[in-house]
CSV table of C-alpha atoms and ligand atoms in Angstrom, one decimal:
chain,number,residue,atom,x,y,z
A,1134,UNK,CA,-23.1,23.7,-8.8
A,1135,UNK,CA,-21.8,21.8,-11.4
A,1136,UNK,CA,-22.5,17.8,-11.4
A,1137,UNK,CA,-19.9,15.4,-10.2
A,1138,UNK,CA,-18.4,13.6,-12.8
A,1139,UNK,CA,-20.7,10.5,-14.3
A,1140,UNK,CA,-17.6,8.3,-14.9
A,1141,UNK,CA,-16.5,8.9,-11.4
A,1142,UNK,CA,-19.8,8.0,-10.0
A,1143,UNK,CA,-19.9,4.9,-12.3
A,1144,UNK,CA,-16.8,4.0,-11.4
A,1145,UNK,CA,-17.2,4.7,-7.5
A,1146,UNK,CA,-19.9,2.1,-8.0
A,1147,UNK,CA,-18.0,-0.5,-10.0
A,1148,UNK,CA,-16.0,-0.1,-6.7
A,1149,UNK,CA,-18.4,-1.3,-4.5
A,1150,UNK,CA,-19.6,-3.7,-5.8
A,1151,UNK,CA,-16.9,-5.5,-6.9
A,1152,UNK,CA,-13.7,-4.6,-5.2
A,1153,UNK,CA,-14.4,-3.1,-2.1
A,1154,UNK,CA,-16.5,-6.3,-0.9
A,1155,UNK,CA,-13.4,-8.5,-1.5
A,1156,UNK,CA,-11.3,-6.0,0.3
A,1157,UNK,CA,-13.6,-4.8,2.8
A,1158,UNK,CA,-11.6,-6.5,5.8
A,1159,UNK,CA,-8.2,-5.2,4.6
A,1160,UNK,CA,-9.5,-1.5,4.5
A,1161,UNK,CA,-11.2,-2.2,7.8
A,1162,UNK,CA,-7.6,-3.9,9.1
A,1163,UNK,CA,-6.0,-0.4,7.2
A,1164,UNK,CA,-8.1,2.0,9.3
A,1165,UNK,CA,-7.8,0.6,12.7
A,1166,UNK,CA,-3.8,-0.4,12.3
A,1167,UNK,CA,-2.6,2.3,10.0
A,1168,UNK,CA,-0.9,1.7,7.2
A,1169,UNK,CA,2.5,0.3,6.9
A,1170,UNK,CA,3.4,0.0,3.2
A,1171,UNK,CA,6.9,-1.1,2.7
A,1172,UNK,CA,7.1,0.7,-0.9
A,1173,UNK,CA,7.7,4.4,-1.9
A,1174,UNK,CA,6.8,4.7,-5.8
A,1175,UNK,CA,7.5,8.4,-7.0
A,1176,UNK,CA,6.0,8.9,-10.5
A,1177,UNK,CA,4.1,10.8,-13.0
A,1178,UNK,CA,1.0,12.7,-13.1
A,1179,UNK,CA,1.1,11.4,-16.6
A,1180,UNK,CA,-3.4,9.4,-16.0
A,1181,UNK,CA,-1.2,6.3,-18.3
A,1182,UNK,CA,0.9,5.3,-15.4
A,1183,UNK,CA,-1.1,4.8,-12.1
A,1184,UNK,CA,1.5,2.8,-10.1
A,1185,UNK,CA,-1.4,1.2,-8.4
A,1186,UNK,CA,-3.0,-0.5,-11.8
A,1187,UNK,CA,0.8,-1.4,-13.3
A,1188,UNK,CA,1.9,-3.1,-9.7
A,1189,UNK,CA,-1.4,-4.5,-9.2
A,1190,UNK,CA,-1.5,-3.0,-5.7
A,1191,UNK,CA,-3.9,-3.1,-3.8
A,1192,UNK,CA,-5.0,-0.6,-0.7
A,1193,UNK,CA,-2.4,0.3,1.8
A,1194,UNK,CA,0.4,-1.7,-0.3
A,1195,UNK,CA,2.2,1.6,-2.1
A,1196,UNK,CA,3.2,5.3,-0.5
A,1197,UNK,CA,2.7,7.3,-4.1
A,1198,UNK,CA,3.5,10.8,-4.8
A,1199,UNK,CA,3.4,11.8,-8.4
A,1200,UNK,CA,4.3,15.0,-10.2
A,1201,UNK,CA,5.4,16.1,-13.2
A,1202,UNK,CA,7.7,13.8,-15.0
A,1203,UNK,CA,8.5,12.2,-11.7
A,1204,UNK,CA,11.1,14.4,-10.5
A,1205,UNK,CA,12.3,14.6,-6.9
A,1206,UNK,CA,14.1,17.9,-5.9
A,1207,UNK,CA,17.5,18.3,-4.2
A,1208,UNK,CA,17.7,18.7,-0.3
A,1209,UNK,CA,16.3,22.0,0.8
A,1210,UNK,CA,15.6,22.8,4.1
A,1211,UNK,CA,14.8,26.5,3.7
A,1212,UNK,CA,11.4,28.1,4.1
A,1213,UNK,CA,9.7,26.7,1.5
A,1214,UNK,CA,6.9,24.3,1.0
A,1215,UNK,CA,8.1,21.2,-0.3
A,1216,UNK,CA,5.6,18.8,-1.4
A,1217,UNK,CA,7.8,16.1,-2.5
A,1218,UNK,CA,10.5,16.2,0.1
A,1219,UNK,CA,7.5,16.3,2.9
A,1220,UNK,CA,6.1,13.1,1.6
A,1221,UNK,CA,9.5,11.5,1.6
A,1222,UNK,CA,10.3,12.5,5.3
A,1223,UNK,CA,7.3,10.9,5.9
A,1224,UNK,CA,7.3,7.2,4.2
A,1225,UNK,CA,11.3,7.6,5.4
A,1226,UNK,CA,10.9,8.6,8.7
A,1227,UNK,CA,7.3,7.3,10.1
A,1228,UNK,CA,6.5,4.5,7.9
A,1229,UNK,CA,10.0,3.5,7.4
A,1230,UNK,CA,10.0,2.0,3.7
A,1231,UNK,CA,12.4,-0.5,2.3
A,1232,UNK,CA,11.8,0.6,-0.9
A,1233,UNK,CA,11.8,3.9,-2.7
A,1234,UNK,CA,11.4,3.3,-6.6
A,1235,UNK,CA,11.1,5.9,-8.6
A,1236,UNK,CA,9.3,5.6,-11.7
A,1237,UNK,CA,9.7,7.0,-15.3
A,1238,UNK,CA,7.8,6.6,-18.6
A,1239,UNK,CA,7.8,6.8,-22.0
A,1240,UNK,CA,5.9,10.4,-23.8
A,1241,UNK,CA,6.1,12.0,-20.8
A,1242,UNK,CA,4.6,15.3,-21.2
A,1243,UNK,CA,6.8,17.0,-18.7
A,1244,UNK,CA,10.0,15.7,-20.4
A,1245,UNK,CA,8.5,16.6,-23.8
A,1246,UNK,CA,8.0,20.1,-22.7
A,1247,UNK,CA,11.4,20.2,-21.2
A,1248,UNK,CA,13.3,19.2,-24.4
A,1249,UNK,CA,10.8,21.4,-26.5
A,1250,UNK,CA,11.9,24.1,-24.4
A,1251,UNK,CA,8.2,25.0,-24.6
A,1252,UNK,CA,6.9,28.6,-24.0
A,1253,UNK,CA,5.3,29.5,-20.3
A,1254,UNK,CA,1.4,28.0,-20.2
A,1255,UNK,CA,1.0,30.7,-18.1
A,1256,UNK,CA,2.4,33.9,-16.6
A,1257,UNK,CA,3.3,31.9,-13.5
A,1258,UNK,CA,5.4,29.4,-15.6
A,1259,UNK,CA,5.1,26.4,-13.4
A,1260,UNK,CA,6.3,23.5,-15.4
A,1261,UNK,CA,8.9,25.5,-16.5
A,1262,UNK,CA,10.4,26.4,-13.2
A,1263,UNK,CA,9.7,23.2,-12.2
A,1264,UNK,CA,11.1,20.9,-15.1
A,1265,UNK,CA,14.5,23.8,-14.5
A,1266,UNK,CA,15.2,21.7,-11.3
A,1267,UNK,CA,15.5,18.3,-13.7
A,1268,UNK,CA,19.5,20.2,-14.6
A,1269,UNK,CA,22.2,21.3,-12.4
A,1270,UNK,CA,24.1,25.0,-12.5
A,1271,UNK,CA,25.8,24.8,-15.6
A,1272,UNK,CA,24.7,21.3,-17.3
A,1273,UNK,CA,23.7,21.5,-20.9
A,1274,UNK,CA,21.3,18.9,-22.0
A,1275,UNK,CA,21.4,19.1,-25.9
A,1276,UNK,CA,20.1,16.4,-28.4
A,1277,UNK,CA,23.6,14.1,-29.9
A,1278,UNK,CA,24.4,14.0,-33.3
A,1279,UNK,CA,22.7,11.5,-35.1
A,1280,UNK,CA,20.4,11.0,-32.4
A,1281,UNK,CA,16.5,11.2,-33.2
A,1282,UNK,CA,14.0,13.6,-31.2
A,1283,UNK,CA,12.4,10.1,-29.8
A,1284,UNK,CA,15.7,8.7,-29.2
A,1285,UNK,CA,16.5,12.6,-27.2
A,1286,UNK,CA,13.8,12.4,-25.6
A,1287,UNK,CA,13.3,8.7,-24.1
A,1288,UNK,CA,17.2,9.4,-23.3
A,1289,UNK,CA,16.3,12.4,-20.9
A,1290,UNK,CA,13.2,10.6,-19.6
A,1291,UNK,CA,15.9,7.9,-18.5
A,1292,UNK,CA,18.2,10.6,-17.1
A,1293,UNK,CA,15.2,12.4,-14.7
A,1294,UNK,CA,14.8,8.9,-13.2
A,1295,UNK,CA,18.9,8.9,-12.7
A,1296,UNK,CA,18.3,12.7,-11.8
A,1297,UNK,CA,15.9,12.1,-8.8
A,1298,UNK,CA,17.6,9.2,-7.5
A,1299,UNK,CA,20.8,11.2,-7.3
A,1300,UNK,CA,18.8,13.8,-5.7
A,1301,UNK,CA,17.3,11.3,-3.2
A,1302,UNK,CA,20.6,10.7,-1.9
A,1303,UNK,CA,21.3,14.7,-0.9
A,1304,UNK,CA,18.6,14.1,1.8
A,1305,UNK,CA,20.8,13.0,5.2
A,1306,UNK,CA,18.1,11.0,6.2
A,1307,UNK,CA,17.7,9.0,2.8
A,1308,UNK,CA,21.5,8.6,2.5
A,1309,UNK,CA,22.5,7.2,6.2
A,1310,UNK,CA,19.7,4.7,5.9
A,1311,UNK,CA,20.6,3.8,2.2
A,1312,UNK,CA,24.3,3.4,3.5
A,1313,UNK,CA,23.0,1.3,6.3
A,1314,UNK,CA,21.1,-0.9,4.2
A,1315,UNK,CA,17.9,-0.5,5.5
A,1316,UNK,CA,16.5,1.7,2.7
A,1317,UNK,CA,16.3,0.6,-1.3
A,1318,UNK,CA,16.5,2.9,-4.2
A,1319,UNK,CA,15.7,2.1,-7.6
A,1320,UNK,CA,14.9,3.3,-10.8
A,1321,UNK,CA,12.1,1.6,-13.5
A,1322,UNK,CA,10.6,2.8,-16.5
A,1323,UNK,CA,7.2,2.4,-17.9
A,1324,UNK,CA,6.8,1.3,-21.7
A,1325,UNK,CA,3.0,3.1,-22.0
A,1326,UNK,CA,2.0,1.5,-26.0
A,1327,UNK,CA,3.4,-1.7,-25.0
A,1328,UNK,CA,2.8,-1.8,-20.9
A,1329,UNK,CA,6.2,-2.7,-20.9
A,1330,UNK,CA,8.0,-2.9,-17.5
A,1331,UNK,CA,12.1,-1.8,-17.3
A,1332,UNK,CA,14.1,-1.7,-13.9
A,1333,UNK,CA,17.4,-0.1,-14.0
A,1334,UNK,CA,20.1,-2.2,-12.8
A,1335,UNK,CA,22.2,0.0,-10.8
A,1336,UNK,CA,25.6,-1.9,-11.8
A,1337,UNK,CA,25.1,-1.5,-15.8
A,1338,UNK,CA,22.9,1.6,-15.4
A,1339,UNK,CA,20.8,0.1,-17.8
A,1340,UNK,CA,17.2,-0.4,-17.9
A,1341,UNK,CA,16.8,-4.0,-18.3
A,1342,UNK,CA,12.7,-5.4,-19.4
A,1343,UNK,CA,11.3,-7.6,-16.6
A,1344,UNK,CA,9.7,-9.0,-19.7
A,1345,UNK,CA,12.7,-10.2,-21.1
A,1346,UNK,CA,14.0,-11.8,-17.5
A,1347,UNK,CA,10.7,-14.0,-17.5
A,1348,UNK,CA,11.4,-15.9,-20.8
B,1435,ZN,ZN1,5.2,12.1,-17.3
């Protein structure tokens, strides 16, 4: 049987002796209430961009699912098993976010394996078939003239934040509630070297530095 991790152990007891006595009531509050977060974040896998540490959340304050390069699929009630779209139905339906931000980043691996067009890892081809959902039928996604491989790819790391939000909006019960006003989408983009913070602002459909906004 091979040893839990030492850094997890460590870290479990960092935990308990300095977090989890200042926040002992509000897991205790958690467990007999339930939790009621009023954010969705969907982002990476990517260990650089925990939305917990770069929102400063603490426990029961942020509904996370994270995947590869953040991606949320189109509407697809058939007889598969979607992880993403389960989790969504959920914060949506039960817990009834406000707030549904999807979250991007810079080197994203996913992205980077995307515009590599990298071969299969392995014979089942996972990423792949799962980074194919990131275009529509037809859609070419080609680097510009004059356009740098860093400039390609933070483009297309942009454009699968843009990609899941328009996919958000293909699931009914996302898209009357959005239309009603009682359900918030946005887009943000994580700056990993610098810890840089961008939120897309829907009417430019530019990411704008909440850096820049505080000076
Ligand atoms: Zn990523």
């Amino acid at each position: 049987m091979p040893s839990f991790p030492q850094d997890l152990i460590a870290g479990y007891r960092s935990f308990t002796a300095q977090r989890l006595p200042t926040e002992q009531s509000r897991f205790r509050e958690l467990a007999e209430r339930g939790q009621s977060p009023e954010v969705m974040v969907i982002g990476c896998c990517d260990s650089r961009v925990s939305p917990e540490v770069i929102f400063d959340a603490g426990p029961g304050e942020l509904f996370v699912v994270r995947n590869v390069a953040n991606l949320v699929p189109v509407y697809q009630p058939d007889s598969g098993a979607h992880g993403v779209s389960a989790a969504l139905e959920y914060a949506v339906s039960v817990l009834r976010v406000k707030h549904i931000v999807v979250l991007g980043h810079a080197q994203c691996g996913g992205i980077r394996a995307f515009v590599d067009k990298t071969a299969p890892l392995s014979p089942g081809d996972f990423i792949g078939k799962w980074m194919a959902m990131f275009i529509k039928p037809g859609e070419q996604v080609e680097r510009r003239d004059r356009e740098t491989m860093e400039q390609f790819t933070v483009r297309i790391e942009k454009a699968a934040v843009f990609r899941s939000l328009e996919n958000l909006m293909t699931f009914p019960f996302v898209r009357t509630l959005v239309e009603k006003g009682g359900l918030n989408l946005h887009g943000a983009y994580f700056g990993v070297a610098e810890g840089t913070l961008f939120v897309l602002d829907q009417a430019s459909k530019e990411f704008r530095s909440l850096r820049e906004q505080q000076t």
